[in-house]
Coordinates of C-alpha atoms in Angstrom, one line a residue:
X23 CA -94.4 -204.8 -109.4
X24 CA -98.0 -203.6 -109.2
X25 CA -98.9 -206.4 -106.8
X26 CA -96.6 -204.9 -104.2
X27 CA -97.9 -201.4 -104.6
X28 CA -101.6 -202.4 -104.7
X29 CA -101.4 -204.4 -101.5
X30 CA -102.1 -207.7 -103.1
X31 CA -98.7 -209.0 -102.0
X32 CA -98.1 -206.7 -99.1
X33 CA -100.1 -208.0 -96.1
X34 CA -98.4 -205.5 -93.8
X35 CA -99.6 -202.5 -95.9
X36 CA -102.5 -201.2 -93.8
X37 CA -101.2 -202.4 -90.4
X38 CA -97.9 -200.7 -91.1
X39 CA -99.6 -197.5 -92.1
X40 CA -101.8 -197.7 -89.0
X41 CA -98.8 -198.3 -86.7
X42 CA -96.9 -195.3 -88.1
X43 CA -99.8 -192.9 -88.0
X44 CA -100.6 -194.0 -84.4
X45 CA -97.0 -193.2 -83.4
X46 CA -97.2 -189.8 -85.3
X47 CA -100.4 -188.6 -83.6
X48 CA -99.0 -189.6 -80.2
X49 CA -95.8 -187.6 -81.0
X50 CA -97.9 -184.5 -82.0
X51 CA -100.0 -184.7 -78.9
X52 CA -97.0 -185.1 -76.6
X53 CA -94.7 -182.5 -78.2
X54 CA -96.7 -179.9 -80.0
X55 CA -100.3 -179.6 -78.7
X56 CA -101.1 -176.2 -77.2
X57 CA -102.9 -175.9 -73.9
X58 CA -106.1 -173.7 -73.8
X59 CA -105.1 -170.1 -73.8
X60 CA -101.6 -170.5 -75.5
X61 CA -100.4 -170.7 -79.1
X62 CA -97.4 -173.0 -79.5
X63 CA -96.7 -173.2 -83.2
X64 CA -94.6 -175.8 -85.0
X65 CA -93.8 -176.9 -88.6
X66 CA -96.4 -179.6 -89.3
X67 CA -95.2 -179.8 -92.9
X68 CA -91.8 -181.2 -91.7
X69 CA -93.6 -183.7 -89.5
X70 CA -95.8 -184.8 -92.4
X71 CA -92.6 -185.4 -94.4
X72 CA -91.3 -187.5 -91.5
X73 CA -94.6 -189.4 -91.5
X74 CA -94.6 -190.2 -95.2
X75 CA -90.9 -191.2 -95.1
X76 CA -91.5 -193.6 -92.2
X77 CA -94.6 -195.0 -93.9
X78 CA -92.8 -195.6 -97.2
X79 CA -89.8 -197.2 -95.6
X80 CA -92.0 -199.4 -93.4
X81 CA -94.0 -200.8 -96.2
X82 CA -91.0 -201.1 -98.5
X83 CA -88.4 -202.5 -96.1
X84 CA -90.4 -203.9 -93.2
X85 CA -88.8 -201.2 -90.9
X86 CA -89.0 -197.5 -90.8
X87 CA -86.3 -194.9 -90.8
X88 CA -87.7 -193.7 -87.4
X89 CA -87.9 -190.0 -88.5
X90 CA -90.9 -189.5 -86.2
X91 CA -89.4 -190.9 -83.1
X92 CA -86.1 -189.0 -83.6
X93 CA -87.9 -185.9 -85.0
X94 CA -85.2 -185.4 -87.6
X95 CA -84.3 -186.2 -91.2
X96 CA -82.7 -189.6 -90.8
X97 CA -79.8 -190.3 -93.2
X98 CA -80.4 -186.7 -94.5
X99 CA -82.8 -188.4 -97.0
X100 CA -85.1 -185.3 -97.5
X101 CA -82.2 -183.0 -97.8
X102 CA -80.5 -185.2 -100.4
X103 CA -83.7 -185.4 -102.5
X104 CA -84.2 -181.6 -102.3
X105 CA -80.6 -180.9 -103.3
X106 CA -80.6 -183.3 -106.2
X107 CA -84.0 -182.6 -107.7
X108 CA -83.3 -179.2 -109.4
X109 CA -80.3 -180.6 -111.2
X110 CA -82.1 -183.8 -112.2
X111 CA -85.1 -181.8 -113.6
X112 CA -82.9 -179.4 -115.6
X113 CA -80.9 -182.3 -117.1
X114 CA -84.2 -184.2 -118.0
X115 CA -85.1 -181.2 -120.2
X116 CA -82.2 -182.1 -122.5
X117 CA -82.5 -185.7 -123.7
X118 CA -79.2 -185.5 -125.5
X119 CA -77.3 -184.7 -122.3
X120 CA -79.2 -187.4 -120.4
X121 CA -78.3 -190.0 -123.1
X122 CA -74.6 -188.8 -123.1
X123 CA -74.5 -189.2 -119.3
X124 CA -76.0 -192.6 -119.6
X125 CA -73.2 -193.8 -121.8
X126 CA -70.5 -192.0 -119.8
X127 CA -71.8 -193.8 -116.7
X128 CA -70.8 -197.1 -118.3
X129 CA -67.1 -196.1 -118.1
X130 CA -65.9 -197.5 -114.8
X131 CA -63.3 -194.8 -114.2
X132 CA -65.8 -191.9 -114.1
X133 CA -69.0 -193.8 -113.1
X134 CA -68.6 -192.8 -109.5
X135 CA -68.6 -189.1 -110.5
X136 CA -72.0 -189.4 -112.2
X137 CA -74.0 -192.2 -110.4
X138 CA -74.7 -192.3 -106.6
X139 CA -73.4 -195.4 -104.8
X140 CA -74.0 -197.0 -101.4
X141 CA -70.3 -196.3 -100.8
X142 CA -70.9 -192.6 -100.8
X143 CA -70.7 -190.9 -97.4
X144 CA -73.3 -188.2 -98.3
X145 CA -76.3 -187.6 -100.5
X146 CA -78.6 -190.3 -101.6
X147 CA -75.7 -192.8 -101.1
X148 CA -76.4 -192.9 -97.4
X149 CA -80.0 -194.0 -98.1
X150 CA -78.8 -196.5 -100.7
X151 CA -76.6 -198.0 -98.0
X152 CA -79.5 -198.3 -95.5
X153 CA -81.6 -200.0 -98.2
X154 CA -78.7 -202.3 -99.2
X155 CA -78.3 -203.5 -95.6
X156 CA -81.9 -204.6 -95.4
X157 CA -81.9 -206.2 -98.9
X158 CA -78.8 -208.2 -98.2
X159 CA -80.4 -209.7 -95.1
X160 CA -83.2 -211.3 -97.2
X161 CA -82.7 -214.9 -98.2
X162 CA -86.0 -215.6 -99.8
X163 CA -87.3 -217.6 -96.9
X164 CA -91.0 -217.6 -95.8
X165 CA -90.0 -215.7 -92.6
X166 CA -89.5 -212.5 -94.5
X167 CA -92.1 -209.8 -93.8
X168 CA -94.7 -209.4 -96.5
X169 CA -93.5 -206.0 -97.6
X170 CA -92.7 -204.6 -101.0
X171 CA -89.2 -205.9 -101.0
X172 CA -90.5 -209.4 -100.4
X173 CA -93.0 -208.9 -103.2
X174 CA -90.4 -207.7 -105.7
X175 CA -88.1 -210.6 -105.0
X176 CA -90.8 -213.2 -105.2
X177 CA -92.0 -211.7 -108.5
X178 CA -88.6 -212.2 -110.1
X179 CA -86.6 -209.0 -109.5
X180 CA -82.9 -209.5 -108.7
X181 CA -81.4 -208.0 -105.6
X182 CA -79.9 -205.2 -107.7
X183 CA -83.2 -204.5 -109.4
X184 CA -85.0 -204.5 -106.1
X185 CA -82.5 -202.0 -104.6
X186 CA -83.0 -199.6 -107.6
X187 CA -86.8 -199.8 -107.5
X188 CA -86.8 -199.2 -103.8
X189 CA -84.7 -196.0 -104.1
X190 CA -87.1 -194.7 -106.8
X191 CA -90.1 -195.6 -104.6
X192 CA -88.8 -193.9 -101.5
X193 CA -87.9 -190.7 -103.4
X194 CA -91.1 -190.5 -105.5
X195 CA -93.6 -192.0 -103.0
X196 CA -92.7 -190.1 -99.8
X197 CA -92.5 -186.6 -101.4
X198 CA -95.6 -186.7 -103.5
X199 CA -97.7 -188.2 -100.7
X200 CA -96.4 -185.6 -98.3
X201 CA -97.3 -182.8 -100.7
X202 CA -100.8 -184.3 -101.2
X203 CA -101.4 -184.4 -97.4
X204 CA -100.0 -181.0 -96.8
X205 CA -101.9 -179.3 -99.6
X206 CA -105.2 -180.9 -98.8
X207 CA -104.8 -180.1 -95.1
X208 CA -104.0 -176.4 -95.9
X209 CA -107.0 -176.1 -98.2
X210 CA -109.3 -177.5 -95.6
X211 CA -108.1 -175.5 -92.6
X212 CA -108.1 -172.2 -94.5
X213 CA -111.7 -172.7 -95.6
X214 CA -114.0 -172.4 -92.5
X215 CA -117.1 -173.6 -94.3
X216 CA -115.4 -176.8 -95.6
X217 CA -113.6 -177.3 -92.3
X218 CA -116.8 -177.3 -90.2
X219 CA -118.8 -179.5 -92.6
X220 CA -116.0 -182.0 -92.6
X221 CA -115.8 -182.0 -88.8
X222 CA -119.5 -182.5 -88.6
X223 CA -119.3 -185.6 -90.9
X224 CA -116.4 -187.0 -88.9
X225 CA -118.1 -186.4 -85.6
X226 CA -121.3 -188.1 -86.8
X227 CA -119.2 -191.2 -87.8
X228 CA -117.5 -191.3 -84.4
X229 CA -120.8 -190.8 -82.5
X230 CA -122.6 -193.6 -84.3
X231 CA -119.9 -196.2 -84.4
X232 CA -116.7 -197.2 -82.6
X233 CA -113.8 -196.1 -84.8
X234 CA -110.3 -197.3 -84.0
X235 CA -107.2 -195.1 -84.4
X236 CA -106.5 -194.7 -87.2
X237 CA -109.8 -195.2 -89.0
X238 CA -109.9 -198.3 -91.3
X239 CA -109.4 -197.4 -94.9
X240 CA -112.7 -199.1 -96.0
X241 CA -114.7 -197.1 -93.4
X242 CA -113.1 -193.8 -94.5
X243 CA -114.0 -194.5 -98.1
X244 CA -117.7 -194.6 -97.1
X245 CA -117.6 -190.9 -96.0
X246 CA -118.8 -188.8 -99.0
X247 CA -117.6 -185.4 -97.8
X248 CA -114.1 -186.6 -96.7
X249 CA -113.7 -188.3 -100.1
X250 CA -114.8 -185.1 -101.8
X251 CA -112.3 -183.0 -99.8
X252 CA -109.5 -185.4 -100.7
X253 CA -110.4 -185.5 -104.4
X254 CA -110.7 -181.7 -104.6
X255 CA -107.4 -181.3 -102.8
X256 CA -105.6 -183.5 -105.4
X257 CA -107.3 -181.5 -108.1
X258 CA -106.5 -178.0 -106.9
X259 CA -102.9 -178.9 -105.9
X260 CA -101.6 -181.9 -107.9
X261 CA -98.4 -183.2 -106.2
X262 CA -96.5 -183.4 -109.5
X263 CA -96.0 -180.8 -112.2
X264 CA -93.6 -182.8 -114.5
X265 CA -94.7 -183.3 -118.1
X266 CA -94.2 -187.0 -118.1
X267 CA -93.6 -186.9 -121.8
X268 CA -94.1 -189.8 -124.2
X269 CA -92.4 -190.3 -127.7
X270 CA -94.7 -190.5 -130.7
X271 CA -94.4 -193.8 -132.7
X272 CA -92.4 -194.1 -136.0
X273 CA -95.6 -193.3 -138.0
X274 CA -96.3 -190.2 -136.0
X275 CA -99.6 -189.4 -134.4
X276 CA -102.6 -187.0 -134.3
X277 CA -103.7 -185.1 -131.2
X278 CA -106.9 -183.0 -131.5
X279 CA -106.5 -183.0 -135.3
X280 CA -102.9 -181.8 -135.2
X281 CA -100.2 -183.9 -136.9
X282 CA -97.3 -184.8 -134.5
X283 CA -94.1 -185.9 -136.3
X284 CA -92.6 -189.3 -135.3
X285 CA -90.1 -189.2 -132.5
X286 CA -91.6 -186.1 -130.8
X287 CA -91.7 -185.9 -127.1
X288 CA -95.3 -185.0 -126.0
X289 CA -96.3 -184.3 -122.4
X290 CA -99.2 -182.9 -120.5
X291 CA -99.4 -180.4 -117.6
X292 CA -101.3 -182.0 -114.7
X293 CA -102.1 -178.5 -113.3
X294 CA -103.6 -177.4 -116.6
X295 CA -105.8 -180.6 -116.9
X296 CA -107.2 -179.9 -113.5
X297 CA -108.5 -176.5 -114.5
X298 CA -110.6 -178.1 -117.3
X299 CA -114.1 -177.0 -118.1
X300 CA -115.3 -180.5 -117.1
X301 CA -115.2 -179.2 -113.5
X302 CA -117.7 -176.4 -114.2
X303 CA -117.5 -172.6 -114.2
X304 CA -115.3 -172.3 -111.1
X305 CA -112.3 -174.7 -111.7
X306 CA -110.0 -172.4 -109.7
X307 CA -112.1 -172.6 -106.6
X308 CA -111.7 -175.2 -103.8
X309 CA -115.2 -176.5 -103.6
X310 CA -115.5 -180.2 -102.5
X311 CA -119.3 -180.1 -103.1
X312 CA -118.7 -180.4 -106.9
X313 CA -117.9 -184.1 -106.2
X314 CA -121.3 -184.7 -104.6
X315 CA -123.2 -183.8 -107.8
X316 CA -126.0 -186.3 -108.6
X317 CA -125.1 -186.3 -112.3
X318 CA -123.2 -189.6 -112.3
X319 CA -122.0 -189.1 -115.9
X320 CA -120.5 -185.8 -115.1
X321 CA -118.9 -187.2 -111.9
X322 CA -117.3 -190.0 -114.0
X323 CA -115.8 -187.5 -116.4
X324 CA -114.4 -185.5 -113.5
X325 CA -112.9 -188.6 -112.0
X326 CA -111.2 -189.7 -115.2
X327 CA -109.8 -186.2 -115.6
X328 CA -108.6 -186.1 -111.9
X329 CA -106.9 -189.5 -112.4
X330 CA -104.5 -187.8 -114.7
X331 CA -102.9 -186.4 -111.5
X332 CA -101.2 -189.8 -111.3
X333 CA -100.3 -190.0 -114.9
X334 CA -101.7 -192.4 -117.5
X335 CA -100.6 -195.4 -119.6
X336 CA -97.7 -197.7 -118.8
X337 CA -95.9 -195.1 -116.7
X338 CA -98.8 -194.2 -114.5
X339 CA -98.0 -194.0 -110.8
X340 CA -98.3 -197.4 -109.1
X341 CA -99.0 -196.0 -105.7
X342 CA -102.2 -194.0 -105.7
X343 CA -103.9 -196.6 -103.4
X344 CA -101.2 -196.0 -100.8
X345 CA -101.5 -192.2 -101.1
X346 CA -105.3 -192.4 -100.8
X347 CA -105.1 -194.6 -97.7
X348 CA -102.7 -192.2 -96.0
X349 CA -104.9 -189.2 -96.9
X350 CA -108.0 -190.9 -95.6
X351 CA -106.5 -191.7 -92.2
X352 CA -104.5 -188.5 -91.6
X353 CA -107.2 -186.0 -92.6
X354 CA -109.8 -188.0 -90.6
X355 CA -107.7 -188.1 -87.4
X356 CA -107.1 -184.3 -87.5
X357 CA -110.8 -183.6 -87.7
X358 CA -112.5 -185.8 -85.1
X359 CA -114.2 -184.6 -82.0
X360 CA -113.4 -187.5 -79.7
X361 CA -111.6 -186.7 -76.4
X362 CA -109.9 -190.1 -76.1
X363 CA -108.5 -190.4 -79.5
X364 CA -105.5 -188.2 -79.9
X365 CA -105.5 -185.9 -82.9
X366 CA -109.2 -186.2 -83.3
X367 CA -109.6 -183.8 -80.4
X368 CA -107.7 -180.8 -82.0
X369 CA -108.4 -177.6 -83.8
X370 CA -105.6 -176.7 -86.3
X371 CA -104.9 -173.2 -87.3
X372 CA -102.2 -171.6 -89.5
X373 CA -99.7 -169.5 -87.7
X374 CA -99.3 -167.0 -90.6
X375 CA -102.5 -166.7 -92.6
X376 CA -100.8 -164.3 -95.0
X377 CA -98.1 -166.8 -95.9
X378 CA -99.1 -170.2 -94.5
X379 CA -96.1 -172.0 -96.1
X380 CA -93.2 -171.6 -98.6
X381 CA -93.5 -173.9 -101.5
X382 CA -91.1 -174.3 -104.5
X383 CA -91.6 -176.6 -107.5
X384 CA -89.0 -178.5 -109.3
X385 CA -91.4 -180.9 -111.0
X386 CA -92.1 -182.2 -107.5
X387 CA -92.9 -179.8 -104.6
X388 CA -90.9 -178.9 -101.5
X389 CA -92.6 -177.1 -98.7
X390 CA -91.1 -175.2 -95.8
X391 CA -92.5 -173.3 -92.8
X392 CA -96.0 -174.8 -92.8
X393 CA -96.4 -173.6 -89.2
X394 CA -99.6 -174.3 -87.3
X395 CA -100.8 -174.5 -83.8
X396 CA -103.1 -177.2 -82.5
X397 CA -105.4 -176.9 -79.5
X398 CA -108.1 -179.1 -77.9
X399 CA -111.5 -178.7 -79.4
X400 CA -114.0 -177.3 -76.9
X401 CA -116.6 -179.8 -77.8
X402 CA -114.2 -182.7 -77.2
X403 CA -114.5 -182.4 -73.5
X404 CA -118.2 -183.1 -73.8
X405 CA -117.3 -186.6 -74.8
X406 CA -115.7 -187.4 -71.4
X407 CA -119.0 -188.9 -70.0
X408 CA -119.4 -191.0 -73.1
X409 CA -116.0 -192.4 -72.7
X410 CA -116.8 -193.2 -69.0
X411 CA -119.9 -195.3 -69.9
X412 CA -118.1 -197.1 -72.7
X413 CA -119.8 -195.5 -75.8
X414 CA -116.4 -194.4 -77.1
X415 CA -113.5 -196.8 -77.8
X416 CA -110.7 -197.1 -75.2
X417 CA -107.1 -196.7 -76.1
X418 CA -106.5 -200.3 -75.3
X419 CA -109.2 -201.2 -77.9
X420 CA -107.3 -199.0 -80.4
X421 CA -104.1 -200.9 -79.8
X422 CA -105.9 -204.2 -80.2
X423 CA -107.3 -203.0 -83.4
X424 CA -103.9 -202.0 -84.7
X425 CA -102.5 -205.4 -83.7
X426 CA -105.2 -207.3 -85.5
X427 CA -106.6 -205.5 -88.5
X428 CA -109.5 -207.3 -90.2
X429 CA -109.2 -208.9 -93.6
X430 CA -112.1 -206.8 -94.8
X431 CA -110.1 -203.6 -94.3
X432 CA -107.1 -205.1 -96.2
X433 CA -109.5 -206.1 -99.0
X434 CA -110.8 -202.5 -99.3
X435 CA -107.2 -201.5 -99.8

């Protein structure tokens, strides 16, 4: 399945992400931007959730749930996940109960009470039905879009296996990516020094080259401070807090010299690992500059430790490439100082600095009331003359770029 997640099999990966982000920034500009002298706040966290759901469904199914266009939680997907997660997490702490429920679910008379189904009128069943409708249309022909579903089927998964994997991908991928984007954004906009330095780097890139909307992933990866901010955001606020436990082998194991009996569940806390001394004397501080250190050996150790955010071993998350691509594009678009390119022209400010959001953790995080207001950047208007003489890309050029992404950009993915 890794070929689907990595982009090797999914030719629509970057074009699909670009298309959804372009629609998203248009929606924000049209519906939520404040005019100079006014402060119109809105919940950007909710809109980032809509963004990641639409991206995930688009690259998985070839079509999105259209949460952005409708500005609502389609199929009550987000609500279903938030309602079910606390129960799922608590049950997962008791392997005996989980095992018992597994065997009980094999009994046809009570299976419907324990396992969601596409026949359910509520909960995750509505999402399963939407997925089932798409899956059942696929006949394995070459006309199918090169999305994850197509990759799964061509790599040998049955229709039922593909349905199950897609449900897991939608739940796990959309929520964790949303948390990563929201947390990184919050850390940047509440740190003026970091905010200004990142804006300067982004403005320099736009001033010295024509950058389509959204920025190609390969180009964003060449921006040192942007990458440092994203890496530091993931480190300070890992999007997962589950232990992801493993079971020791029959002969047992040793960890740091301690004998671990066979059959023992052992997990690690991703938040604890990201406060390790490898990051220096200030691991609790959001300081992107630590990733610009010239000591390459130290940087490699930090990267290996930060990679634990996505897990390790055979159960490591398969989608960090997708999350990184979304982070690169969204964070860049919010910072840029180009008048003709949508979100690049805005300042973003928290509406309530004392409590910028409400966040609760049930292994994965759920945010509410991440209210901000966005206004045009003063300096953006200075670019009007550049746009007139052609030194800035036109919106038509942007649409052309979205319609025909280069092979180089896909290769960077």
